[in-house]
Amino acid sequence: MKKPSNLQRLLGYAGSHKYLTYASWVLSALSALLALVPYWYIWQVVREVLAVAPDLSLAQDLVRNGWMAVLFAVIAVLVYIAALMCSHIGAFRIATNLRLAAMEHIVKLPLGAAERFGSGRLRKIVNESSAATETYLAHQLPDRAGAIATPCGLLVLLLVFDWRLGLLSLAPVLLAFLIMMMMTGARMRQKMKEYQNALDDMSNEAVEYVRGIPVVKTFGQTIFSFKKFKGSIDRYQVWVIAYTKELRLPMMLYTAAVNGVFGFLIAGALLLTQDGVTPEFLLDLMFYIIITPIISVTLTRIMFQSENAMIVDDALQRIDSVLDLQPLKETSHPQHPKGSHLELSHIHFSYDGKNEVLKDISLTIPAGQRVAFVGPSGGGKTTLADLISRFFDPQGGNVKIGGVDVREIPKEELMDTVSFVFQNSRLIKASILDNVRLGRSDATREEVLEALHNAQCDDILEKLPQGMDTVIGTKGVYLSGGEQQRIAIARVMLKDAPILILDEATAFADPDNESRVQAAFSRLSQGKTVIMIAHRLSTVANADHIYVLQDGEIAEHGTSRELLEQNGLFRKMWDNYQTSVQWKVAKEA
Ligand code: ADP
Ligand code: MG
């Protein structure tokens, strides 16, 4: 077939169902040939009618031939149904396996990779790309086998009856083929990719737009955020219009050629019958007029298939873009961290292989210390914290927990060692009990309740109808950002990992909640090694050690008192912060 590499890859996912796929092609081709047989019987009928006319009572085989035509038509349909059954079973198996393979791969990827892809794009790739292969395998390939068999059978029939008329009815086929080649060339392949990219862009921007609504509302950035989304729609529109216009002429010619078979036939017949019409010639002409509509049907089928082959090609490439991402290497000599002190030495990291986001960062955090990362936005704080639990691996240097390189620590153990609380912790649509139990699945109800209590969630439980069995996200159950954050803290408390990373964890808490969230955090932090990342400098003032990150480097570090005396970047941030607090207080007063 046209693209053995793609097809072989797909069939590789079929396992033993591969043979069903093959069977579907054979059956479909067989059905296409069987579908031609009725035309032969119809021709017999016509011949007999012409022979005995005008006294039709002399005809003997009319009825039998008519029924034979029906019989073969029915058989052809039944065989086609069998072909589709085979092809569907194969196709569903392949799509399922493809999806499983992608999902299994995604699970092994560094957490950060999935995030970089954007959840919208990742979902689209896995779902839609595997669905694209499904239509291809279940319908298009069997149809193509049929579409190849039909012209072969036709060719035989056409040439058997009257080769001159046969050739005439093939002329438009040739013409249509040439036009079709023009439409599906390499340039069109490129176009198809652009089309998919424009669609992806639009879908991503839409997701980002919706996700950004809280931020947009908080900071009043409406126009800015809307621009990107609108831009992607505009680009799509421009693209689609240009594409459509470009296809207008070839599509027109193609349709004209395919449907113009009669034109060729009649013109040819007139030329051939200049010396008078014989009954045999009339009979043959009638046969061709009966059978030629199949030509346009067949051609149209092939036409849409080559377009769809491009879609599959593109779908596989997209799936490959996920499958090609390198999973985190699993260690072959697992080691266990001894203690919870952290050592980062000479860390170099870049997301794109070009711009270093972290430049030679070294620092150590003794067990049980509370340190803070502060600094301007984009300085690399989140990235640095992400490296500790292997969201990514650094390109240079290493991260050690308890004296062991994180790459040597088994994945599950690392997850149990480091806990994260982010700015917008996500709760899933399940009961509060189940949400907290995500921290440790074998926890008892009592342990969950204790964690909730320690995370200052008592007031939340009181106001909910079924306490901690209330399902979040059901009708009438609404939790504010700060409340969700406290439940997320209970989850982390239950997990009780020795290292805790808080990334802007209080940024969105409303004033009502903030004191409670703070109390929950200090309870959570007891006896742990803590890294806080914070905008609000008040939260970091009493940290044991503060690192100021700027442009991927440690600009300065020390206790807050030392840093204030240094009169550097921290001092400047502190003064700004004081002014903004005063300004806020003044505004509220
Ligand atoms: P901070 O947390 O200090 O605001 P980040 O660690 O989030 O800083 O970002 C540091 C730099 O890395 C920024 O320039 C940011 O644009 C870039 N960056 C962050 N996340 C990604 C990502 N997933 N892909 C590519 N670049 C990123
Ligand atoms: Mg950050």
Coordinates of C-alpha atoms and ligand atoms in Angstrom, one line a residue:
M1 CA 0.0 0.0 0.0
K2 CA 0.9 3.6 -0.2
K3 CA 2.7 4.1 3.1
P4 CA 4.0 0.8 4.4
S5 CA 5.8 2.4 7.3
N6 CA 2.8 3.9 8.8
L7 CA 0.7 0.9 8.2
Q8 CA 3.3 -1.5 9.6
R9 CA 3.5 0.7 12.7
L10 CA -0.2 0.6 13.2
L11 CA -0.4 -3.1 12.5
G12 CA 2.4 -3.5 15.1
Y13 CA -0.2 -2.4 17.7
A14 CA -2.8 -4.9 16.5
G15 CA -1.2 -8.0 18.0
S16 CA -3.0 -11.1 16.8
H17 CA -5.8 -9.0 15.4
K18 CA -3.6 -8.1 12.5
Y19 CA -5.1 -11.0 10.5
L20 CA -8.6 -9.6 10.9
T21 CA -7.3 -6.4 9.3
Y22 CA -5.9 -8.3 6.4
A23 CA -9.1 -10.4 6.1
S24 CA -11.1 -7.2 5.9
W25 CA -9.2 -6.0 2.9
V26 CA -9.6 -9.3 1.0
L27 CA -13.3 -9.4 1.8
S28 CA -13.8 -5.8 0.8
A29 CA -12.1 -6.4 -2.5
L30 CA -14.2 -9.5 -3.0
S31 CA -17.3 -7.6 -2.3
A32 CA -16.4 -4.9 -4.8
L33 CA -16.0 -7.5 -7.5
L34 CA -19.2 -9.2 -6.6
A35 CA -21.0 -5.9 -6.8
L36 CA -20.1 -5.8 -10.5
V37 CA -21.8 -9.1 -11.3
P38 CA -25.3 -7.7 -11.2
Y39 CA -24.4 -5.3 -14.0
W40 CA -23.6 -8.3 -16.2
Y41 CA -27.0 -9.8 -15.5
I42 CA -28.7 -6.5 -16.2
W43 CA -26.8 -6.4 -19.5
Q44 CA -28.2 -9.9 -20.3
V45 CA -31.7 -8.6 -19.5
V46 CA -31.3 -5.7 -21.8
R47 CA -29.9 -7.9 -24.5
E48 CA -32.8 -10.3 -24.3
V49 CA -35.3 -7.4 -24.4
L50 CA -33.7 -6.0 -27.5
A51 CA -33.6 -9.5 -29.1
V52 CA -37.2 -10.4 -28.7
A53 CA -38.7 -6.9 -28.9
P54 CA -41.5 -6.1 -29.5
D55 CA -43.0 -9.4 -28.3
L56 CA -41.7 -9.6 -24.7
S57 CA -43.6 -12.9 -24.1
L58 CA -40.9 -14.7 -26.1
A59 CA -38.3 -13.8 -23.4
Q60 CA -37.4 -16.7 -21.2
D61 CA -34.6 -15.7 -18.9
L62 CA -35.7 -12.2 -17.9
V63 CA -36.9 -13.1 -14.5
R64 CA -34.1 -15.5 -13.7
N65 CA -31.5 -12.9 -14.7
G66 CA -33.2 -10.2 -12.7
W67 CA -33.1 -12.3 -9.6
M68 CA -29.5 -13.3 -10.1
A69 CA -28.7 -9.6 -10.2
V70 CA -30.5 -9.1 -6.9
L71 CA -28.8 -12.1 -5.4
F72 CA -25.3 -11.0 -6.2
A73 CA -26.0 -7.5 -5.0
V74 CA -27.2 -8.9 -1.7
I75 CA -24.2 -11.2 -1.4
A76 CA -21.9 -8.2 -2.1
V77 CA -23.5 -6.3 0.7
L78 CA -23.2 -9.2 3.1
V79 CA -19.5 -9.7 2.3
Y80 CA -18.9 -6.0 2.8
I81 CA -20.5 -6.2 6.2
A82 CA -18.3 -9.0 7.1
A83 CA -15.3 -7.0 5.9
L84 CA -16.3 -4.1 8.1
M85 CA -16.8 -6.3 11.1
C86 CA -13.2 -7.6 10.8
S87 CA -11.8 -4.2 10.2
H88 CA -13.5 -2.6 13.2
I89 CA -12.4 -5.3 15.6
G90 CA -8.8 -4.8 14.4
A91 CA -9.1 -1.0 14.4
F92 CA -10.5 -0.7 17.9
R93 CA -7.8 -2.9 19.2
I94 CA -5.1 -0.9 17.5
A95 CA -6.6 2.4 18.7
T96 CA -6.8 1.1 22.2
N97 CA -3.3 -0.2 22.2
L98 CA -2.0 3.1 20.8
R99 CA -3.7 5.0 23.5
L100 CA -2.4 2.7 26.2
A101 CA 1.1 3.0 24.8
A102 CA 0.9 6.8 24.9
M103 CA -0.6 6.8 28.4
E104 CA 2.0 4.4 29.7
H105 CA 4.7 6.6 28.2
I106 CA 3.3 9.8 29.6
V107 CA 3.3 8.3 33.1
K108 CA 7.0 7.6 32.8
L109 CA 7.8 11.2 31.6
P110 CA 9.2 13.8 33.9
L111 CA 6.2 15.6 35.5
G112 CA 7.5 18.9 34.0
A113 CA 7.3 17.5 30.4
A114 CA 3.6 17.0 30.5
E115 CA 3.1 20.5 32.0
R116 CA 5.2 22.0 29.2
F117 CA 3.1 20.3 26.6
G118 CA 0.0 21.8 28.0
S119 CA -2.7 19.5 29.2
G120 CA -5.0 20.6 26.3
R121 CA -2.6 19.6 23.7
L122 CA -1.6 16.3 25.3
R123 CA -5.2 15.2 25.6
K124 CA -5.9 16.1 22.1
I125 CA -2.9 14.2 20.8
V126 CA -3.7 11.0 22.6
N127 CA -7.4 11.0 22.0
E128 CA -7.9 12.5 18.6
S129 CA -4.8 11.0 17.0
S130 CA -5.7 7.5 18.0
A131 CA -9.3 8.2 16.9
A132 CA -7.9 9.3 13.5
T133 CA -6.2 5.9 13.0
E134 CA -9.5 4.2 13.9
T135 CA -11.4 5.6 11.0
Y136 CA -8.5 5.0 8.7
L137 CA -8.2 1.3 9.6
A138 CA -11.8 0.5 10.0
H139 CA -13.2 2.2 6.9
Q140 CA -10.6 3.7 4.7
L141 CA -8.3 0.8 4.2
P142 CA -11.0 -1.8 3.4
D143 CA -12.6 0.8 1.1
R144 CA -9.4 1.3 -0.6
A145 CA -9.0 -2.4 -1.3
G146 CA -12.5 -2.2 -2.7
A147 CA -11.7 0.9 -4.7
I148 CA -8.7 -0.8 -6.2
A149 CA -10.6 -4.0 -7.1
T150 CA -13.5 -2.1 -8.7
P151 CA -11.5 -0.5 -11.5
C152 CA -9.6 -3.7 -12.1
G153 CA -12.9 -5.6 -12.5
L154 CA -14.4 -2.7 -14.5
L155 CA -11.3 -2.7 -16.8
V156 CA -12.0 -6.3 -17.7
L157 CA -15.7 -5.7 -18.2
L158 CA -15.2 -2.5 -20.2
L159 CA -12.7 -4.0 -22.6
V160 CA -14.6 -7.3 -23.1
F161 CA -17.7 -5.5 -24.4
D162 CA -16.3 -2.9 -26.7
W163 CA -12.8 -1.8 -26.2
R164 CA -13.3 1.6 -28.0
L165 CA -16.1 2.6 -25.6
G166 CA -14.1 1.1 -22.8
L167 CA -11.2 3.3 -23.4
L168 CA -13.4 6.3 -23.8
S169 CA -14.9 5.8 -20.4
L170 CA -11.5 5.5 -18.9
A171 CA -10.2 8.8 -20.3
P172 CA -11.9 10.9 -17.7
V173 CA -10.6 8.6 -15.0
L174 CA -7.1 9.3 -16.1
L175 CA -7.8 13.0 -16.1
A176 CA -9.3 12.9 -12.7
F177 CA -6.3 11.0 -11.4
L178 CA -3.9 13.6 -12.6
I179 CA -5.9 16.4 -10.9
M180 CA -6.1 14.4 -7.8
M181 CA -2.3 13.9 -7.7
M182 CA -2.0 17.6 -8.0
M183 CA -4.2 18.1 -5.0
T184 CA -2.5 15.6 -2.7
G185 CA 1.2 16.4 -3.5
A186 CA 3.9 17.2 -1.0
R187 CA 2.8 20.8 -0.7
M188 CA -0.7 19.7 0.4
R189 CA 0.9 17.5 3.0
Q190 CA 2.6 20.6 4.4
K191 CA -0.7 22.5 4.3
M192 CA -2.4 19.8 6.3
K193 CA 0.2 20.1 9.0
E194 CA -0.2 23.9 9.1
Y195 CA -3.9 23.3 9.4
Q196 CA -3.5 21.0 12.4
N197 CA -1.1 23.4 14.0
A198 CA -3.5 26.3 13.6
L199 CA -6.2 24.1 15.2
D200 CA -3.9 23.1 18.0
D201 CA -2.9 26.7 18.7
M202 CA -6.5 27.7 18.9
S203 CA -7.4 24.9 21.3
N204 CA -4.4 25.7 23.5
E205 CA -5.1 29.4 23.6
A206 CA -8.7 28.6 24.5
V207 CA -7.6 26.4 27.4
E208 CA -5.1 29.0 28.5
Y209 CA -7.7 31.7 28.2
V210 CA -10.2 29.9 30.4
R211 CA -7.5 28.9 32.9
G212 CA -6.3 32.5 33.1
I213 CA -9.6 34.0 34.0
P214 CA -8.9 34.2 37.7
V215 CA -5.6 36.0 37.0
V216 CA -7.2 38.2 34.4
K217 CA -9.9 39.2 36.9
T218 CA -7.4 39.8 39.7
F219 CA -5.1 42.0 37.6
G220 CA -7.5 43.4 35.1
Q221 CA -5.5 42.1 32.1
T222 CA -8.5 41.5 29.9
I223 CA -7.2 43.0 26.7
F224 CA -3.8 41.4 26.9
S225 CA -5.0 37.9 27.4
F226 CA -7.8 38.2 24.9
K227 CA -5.3 39.3 22.2
K228 CA -3.5 36.0 22.1
F229 CA -6.7 34.0 21.8
K230 CA -8.1 36.2 19.2
G231 CA -4.8 36.2 17.3
S232 CA -5.0 32.4 17.1
I233 CA -8.5 32.5 15.7
D234 CA -7.6 35.2 13.2
R235 CA -4.6 33.1 12.0
Y236 CA -6.9 30.1 11.6
Q237 CA -9.4 32.1 9.6
V238 CA -6.8 33.5 7.2
W239 CA -5.4 30.1 6.7
V240 CA -8.6 28.3 6.0
I241 CA -9.8 30.9 3.5
A242 CA -6.5 30.8 1.6
Y243 CA -6.6 27.0 1.6
T244 CA -10.1 26.8 0.3
K245 CA -9.4 29.3 -2.4
E246 CA -6.4 27.4 -3.5
L247 CA -8.4 24.2 -3.9
R248 CA -11.2 25.8 -5.7
L249 CA -9.9 25.3 -9.3
P250 CA -8.6 21.7 -9.0
M251 CA -11.7 20.6 -7.2
M252 CA -13.9 22.1 -9.9
L253 CA -11.9 20.4 -12.7
Y254 CA -11.9 17.1 -10.8
T255 CA -15.7 17.1 -10.3
A256 CA -16.2 18.0 -13.9
A257 CA -14.0 15.2 -15.2
V258 CA -15.5 12.6 -12.9
N259 CA -19.0 13.4 -13.8
G260 CA -18.2 14.0 -17.4
V261 CA -18.0 10.3 -18.4
F262 CA -21.3 10.5 -20.3
G263 CA -20.0 13.4 -22.3
F264 CA -17.0 11.4 -23.5
L265 CA -19.2 8.3 -24.2
I266 CA -21.9 10.1 -26.2
A267 CA -19.4 12.1 -28.2
G268 CA -17.5 8.8 -28.9
A269 CA -20.7 7.0 -29.8
L270 CA -21.7 9.6 -32.3
L271 CA -18.3 9.4 -34.0
L272 CA -18.4 5.6 -34.1
T273 CA -21.9 5.4 -35.5
Q274 CA -21.4 7.7 -38.5
D275 CA -22.1 4.7 -40.7
G276 CA -25.2 3.6 -38.9
V277 CA -26.2 2.0 -35.7
T278 CA -26.0 -1.8 -35.2
P279 CA -28.1 -3.4 -32.4
E280 CA -24.9 -4.9 -30.9
F281 CA -23.4 -1.4 -30.6
L282 CA -26.5 0.0 -29.1
L283 CA -26.5 -2.8 -26.5
D284 CA -22.8 -2.1 -25.6
L285 CA -23.5 1.6 -25.3
M286 CA -26.3 0.9 -23.0
F287 CA -24.1 -1.3 -20.9
Y288 CA -21.6 1.5 -20.6
I289 CA -24.2 4.0 -19.7
I290 CA -25.4 1.7 -16.9
I291 CA -22.0 1.0 -15.5
T292 CA -20.1 4.2 -15.8
P293 CA -21.6 5.9 -12.7
I294 CA -19.6 3.4 -10.7
I295 CA -16.5 5.1 -12.0
S296 CA -17.3 8.4 -10.4
V297 CA -18.3 6.8 -7.1
T298 CA -15.0 4.8 -7.0
L299 CA -12.9 7.8 -7.8
T300 CA -14.5 9.9 -5.2
R301 CA -13.8 7.3 -2.6
I302 CA -10.1 7.1 -3.6
M303 CA -10.0 10.9 -3.5
F304 CA -11.1 11.3 0.1
Q305 CA -8.9 8.5 1.1
S306 CA -5.7 10.1 0.1
E307 CA -6.7 13.2 2.1
N308 CA -7.3 10.9 5.1
A309 CA -4.0 9.1 4.6
M310 CA -2.4 12.5 5.2
I311 CA -4.4 12.9 8.4
V312 CA -3.2 9.6 9.7
D313 CA 0.3 10.4 8.7
D314 CA 0.0 13.6 10.8
A315 CA -1.7 11.8 13.6
L316 CA 1.1 9.3 13.9
Q317 CA 3.7 12.1 13.9
R318 CA 1.8 13.8 16.7
I319 CA 1.8 10.6 18.8
D320 CA 5.5 10.3 18.1
S321 CA 6.1 13.8 19.4
V322 CA 4.8 12.3 22.7
L323 CA 6.5 8.9 22.5
D324 CA 9.8 10.5 21.5
L325 CA 10.1 12.4 24.8
Q326 CA 12.7 10.9 27.0
P327 CA 11.3 9.3 30.1
L328 CA 13.2 9.9 33.4
K329 CA 15.9 7.2 33.7
E330 CA 15.1 4.7 36.4
T331 CA 18.1 3.9 38.5
S332 CA 19.6 0.4 38.4
H333 CA 21.2 0.8 41.8
P334 CA 18.4 2.2 44.0
Q335 CA 19.7 3.9 47.2
H336 CA 17.8 5.3 50.2
P337 CA 18.3 8.9 51.4
K338 CA 19.9 9.1 54.8
G339 CA 18.2 12.0 56.4
S340 CA 16.5 15.0 54.8
H341 CA 19.3 17.5 54.2
L342 CA 19.5 18.9 50.7
E343 CA 22.6 19.6 48.7
L344 CA 22.4 21.2 45.3
S345 CA 25.8 21.5 43.6
H346 CA 26.6 23.3 40.4
I347 CA 23.1 23.1 38.9
H348 CA 22.8 24.1 35.3
F349 CA 19.4 23.9 33.7
S350 CA 17.7 25.0 30.5
Y351 CA 14.2 24.2 29.2
D352 CA 15.1 24.6 25.5
G353 CA 18.8 23.7 25.4
K354 CA 19.7 27.3 24.7
N355 CA 18.9 29.7 27.4
E356 CA 20.1 28.7 30.8
V357 CA 17.4 29.3 33.4
L358 CA 19.7 28.2 36.2
K359 CA 23.4 29.0 36.1
D360 CA 25.7 27.1 38.3
I361 CA 23.6 27.1 41.5
S362 CA 25.0 25.5 44.6
L363 CA 23.4 25.6 48.0
T364 CA 22.9 23.3 51.0
I365 CA 20.0 23.1 53.3
P366 CA 20.5 21.3 56.6
A367 CA 17.7 19.0 57.8
G368 CA 14.9 20.8 59.6
Q369 CA 15.8 24.2 58.3
R370 CA 13.3 26.6 56.9
V371 CA 14.7 28.4 53.9
A372 CA 13.1 30.9 51.5
F373 CA 13.6 31.5 47.8
V374 CA 12.7 35.1 46.8
G375 CA 13.4 37.3 43.9
P376 CA 11.9 38.8 40.8
S377 CA 9.5 36.8 38.8
G378 CA 11.2 34.5 36.2
G379 CA 14.3 34.4 38.4
G380 CA 14.2 30.5 38.5
K381 CA 12.7 29.8 41.9
T382 CA 10.0 27.4 40.8
T383 CA 12.4 25.7 38.4
L384 CA 15.0 25.2 41.1
A385 CA 12.4 23.7 43.4
D386 CA 11.0 21.5 40.6
L387 CA 14.4 19.9 40.2
I388 CA 14.4 18.6 43.7
S389 CA 11.5 16.2 43.0
R390 CA 12.7 15.5 39.5
F391 CA 10.1 17.4 37.5
F392 CA 13.1 17.6 35.3
D393 CA 16.7 16.5 35.6
P394 CA 19.4 19.2 35.4
Q395 CA 21.8 19.2 32.5
G396 CA 24.7 19.8 34.8
G397 CA 25.4 19.3 38.5
N398 CA 23.3 17.2 40.9
V399 CA 20.7 17.3 43.6
K400 CA 21.2 15.2 46.7
I401 CA 18.7 14.3 49.4
G402 CA 20.2 12.8 52.5
G403 CA 23.5 12.4 50.7
V404 CA 22.0 10.4 47.8
D405 CA 21.6 11.8 44.2
V406 CA 17.9 12.0 43.5
R407 CA 18.4 10.1 40.3
E408 CA 19.4 7.1 42.5
I409 CA 16.3 7.2 44.6
P410 CA 13.4 5.0 43.5
K411 CA 10.5 7.1 42.1
E412 CA 8.0 6.2 44.8
E413 CA 10.4 6.8 47.6
L414 CA 11.3 10.2 46.2
M415 CA 7.6 11.1 46.0
D416 CA 7.2 10.1 49.6
T417 CA 10.2 12.2 50.6
V418 CA 9.2 15.5 49.0
S419 CA 5.8 17.2 49.3
F420 CA 4.7 20.2 47.2
V421 CA 2.0 22.8 47.9
F422 CA 1.4 25.1 44.9
Q423 CA -0.5 28.3 44.5
N424 CA -3.6 26.7 43.1
S425 CA -3.7 23.2 44.6
R426 CA -6.2 21.1 42.7
L427 CA -8.9 19.1 44.4
I428 CA -10.5 16.3 42.4
K429 CA -14.2 15.7 42.2
A430 CA -14.5 13.3 45.1
S431 CA -15.3 13.4 48.8
I432 CA -13.1 15.4 51.0
L433 CA -12.1 12.1 52.6
D434 CA -10.9 10.8 49.3
N435 CA -9.2 14.0 48.4
V436 CA -7.1 14.0 51.6
R437 CA -6.4 10.2 51.3
L438 CA -4.6 10.9 48.0
G439 CA -1.8 11.8 50.4
R440 CA -1.7 8.3 51.8
S441 CA -4.1 5.7 50.5
D442 CA -4.2 3.4 53.5
A443 CA -5.0 6.2 56.1
T444 CA -7.9 5.5 58.4
R445 CA -10.9 7.9 58.8
E446 CA -9.5 8.9 62.2
E447 CA -6.1 9.8 60.6
V448 CA -7.8 11.8 57.9
L449 CA -9.9 13.6 60.5
E450 CA -6.8 14.5 62.5
A451 CA -5.0 15.8 59.4
L452 CA -8.0 17.9 58.6
H453 CA -8.1 19.2 62.2
N454 CA -4.4 20.1 62.1
A455 CA -4.9 21.8 58.8
Q456 CA -7.5 24.1 60.4
C457 CA -10.3 22.7 58.4
D458 CA -12.8 22.2 61.2
D459 CA -14.9 25.1 60.1
I460 CA -15.1 23.7 56.6
L461 CA -16.3 20.3 57.8
E462 CA -18.9 21.9 60.0
K463 CA -20.6 23.9 57.3
L464 CA -20.8 21.0 54.8
P465 CA -23.9 18.7 54.9
Q466 CA -22.1 15.4 55.0
G467 CA -18.9 16.5 56.7
M468 CA -15.8 14.9 55.2
D469 CA -17.9 12.6 53.0
T470 CA -19.3 15.6 51.1
V471 CA -18.3 15.4 47.5
I472 CA -16.6 18.5 46.2
G473 CA -17.9 20.0 43.0
T474 CA -21.5 18.7 43.5
K475 CA -24.3 21.1 43.5
G476 CA -24.2 23.8 46.2
V477 CA -20.8 22.7 47.5
Y478 CA -18.5 25.5 46.9
L479 CA -15.1 26.0 48.5
S480 CA -13.1 29.2 48.3
G481 CA -9.4 29.2 47.2
G482 CA -8.2 29.4 50.8
E483 CA -10.5 26.6 51.8
Q484 CA -9.3 24.4 49.0
Q485 CA -5.8 25.2 50.0
R486 CA -6.3 24.1 53.5
I487 CA -7.7 20.8 52.4
A488 CA -4.7 20.4 50.2
I489 CA -2.5 21.1 53.2
A490 CA -4.4 18.3 55.1
R491 CA -3.5 16.0 52.3
V492 CA 0.2 16.9 52.5
M493 CA 0.0 16.6 56.3
L494 CA -1.3 13.0 55.9
K495 CA 1.6 12.2 53.6
D496 CA 4.0 13.5 56.2
A497 CA 7.0 13.8 53.9
P498 CA 10.2 15.1 55.5
I499 CA 10.8 17.7 52.9
L500 CA 8.2 20.3 52.1
I501 CA 8.2 22.8 49.2
L502 CA 5.7 25.7 49.3
D503 CA 5.5 27.5 46.0
E504 CA 3.6 30.8 46.3
A505 CA 1.3 28.8 48.4
T506 CA -0.5 31.7 50.1
A507 CA -0.6 34.0 47.1
F508 CA -4.3 33.7 46.4
A509 CA -5.7 33.2 49.9
D510 CA -8.3 35.8 50.8
P511 CA -7.8 37.8 54.0
D512 CA -10.4 35.7 55.9
N513 CA -8.5 32.5 55.1
E514 CA -5.0 33.8 55.2
S515 CA -4.4 33.6 59.0
R516 CA -5.9 30.1 59.0
V517 CA -3.8 29.0 56.0
Q518 CA -0.7 30.4 57.7
A519 CA -1.5 28.6 60.9
A520 CA -2.0 25.4 58.9
F521 CA 1.4 25.9 57.3
S522 CA 3.3 26.4 60.5
R523 CA 1.7 23.3 61.9
L524 CA 2.7 21.4 58.7
S525 CA 6.2 22.7 58.7
Q526 CA 7.1 21.5 62.2
G527 CA 10.2 19.4 62.2
K528 CA 10.5 19.4 58.4
T529 CA 13.0 20.7 55.9
V530 CA 11.1 23.5 54.3
I531 CA 11.6 25.6 51.1
M532 CA 9.2 28.5 50.8
I533 CA 8.9 30.5 47.7
A534 CA 7.0 33.7 48.3
H535 CA 6.1 37.1 47.0
R536 CA 4.9 38.3 50.3
L537 CA 8.1 39.1 52.1
S538 CA 6.4 39.1 55.5
T539 CA 6.0 35.3 55.2
V540 CA 9.7 34.8 54.7
A541 CA 11.1 37.2 57.2
N542 CA 11.6 34.6 59.9
A543 CA 13.1 32.0 57.6
D544 CA 16.5 30.5 58.8
H545 CA 18.1 31.4 55.5
I546 CA 17.0 33.4 52.5
Y547 CA 18.2 33.0 48.9
V548 CA 17.6 35.8 46.5
L549 CA 17.4 34.4 42.9
Q550 CA 17.8 36.7 40.0
D551 CA 18.3 35.6 36.3
G552 CA 19.1 32.1 37.4
E553 CA 21.8 33.0 39.8
I554 CA 21.9 33.5 43.6
A555 CA 22.3 37.2 43.8
E556 CA 22.6 37.2 47.6
H557 CA 21.8 35.1 50.6
G558 CA 21.6 35.2 54.4
T559 CA 19.1 35.8 57.1
S560 CA 16.7 38.6 56.6
R561 CA 18.6 40.9 59.0
E562 CA 21.9 40.2 57.2
L563 CA 20.3 40.9 53.8
L564 CA 18.7 44.1 55.0
E565 CA 22.0 45.3 56.2
Q566 CA 23.6 44.4 52.9
N567 CA 21.5 47.1 51.2
G568 CA 21.2 45.0 48.0
L569 CA 18.3 43.5 46.0
F570 CA 16.5 42.2 49.0
R571 CA 16.6 45.6 50.7
K572 CA 15.1 47.1 47.6
M573 CA 12.4 44.4 47.4
W574 CA 11.7 44.9 51.1
D575 CA 11.3 48.6 50.8
N576 CA 8.9 48.2 47.8
Y577 CA 7.0 45.7 49.7
Q578 CA 6.6 47.9 52.7
T579 CA 5.4 50.7 50.5
S580 CA 2.8 48.5 48.9
V581 CA 1.5 47.3 52.2
Q582 CA 1.2 50.8 53.5
W583 CA -0.5 51.8 50.3
K584 CA -3.0 48.9 50.7
V585 CA -3.6 49.8 54.3
A586 CA -4.1 53.4 53.4
K587 CA -6.5 52.5 50.6
E588 CA -8.6 50.2 52.8
A589 CA -8.7 52.7 55.7
Ligands
ADP1 P1 10.1 32.1 39.1 O1 9.5 30.9 39.8 O2 11.3 32.6 39.9 O3 9.2 33.1 38.7 P2 10.5 30.2 37.0 O4 11.4 29.1 37.5 O5 9.1 29.9 36.9 O6 10.8 31.6 37.8 O7 11.0 30.6 35.5 C1 12.4 30.8 35.2 C2 12.6 31.0 33.7 O8 12.3 29.8 33.1 C3 11.6 32.1 33.2 O9 12.4 32.8 32.2 C4 10.5 31.3 32.5 O10 10.0 32.0 31.4 C5 11.2 30.0 32.1 N1 10.3 28.9 32.2 C6 9.6 28.5 33.3 N2 8.9 27.4 33.1 C7 9.1 27.0 31.8 C8 8.7 25.9 31.0 N3 7.9 25.0 31.4 N4 9.2 25.9 29.7 C9 10.0 26.8 29.2 N5 10.5 27.9 30.0 C10 10.1 28.0 31.3
MG2 MG 7.5 30.7 40.3

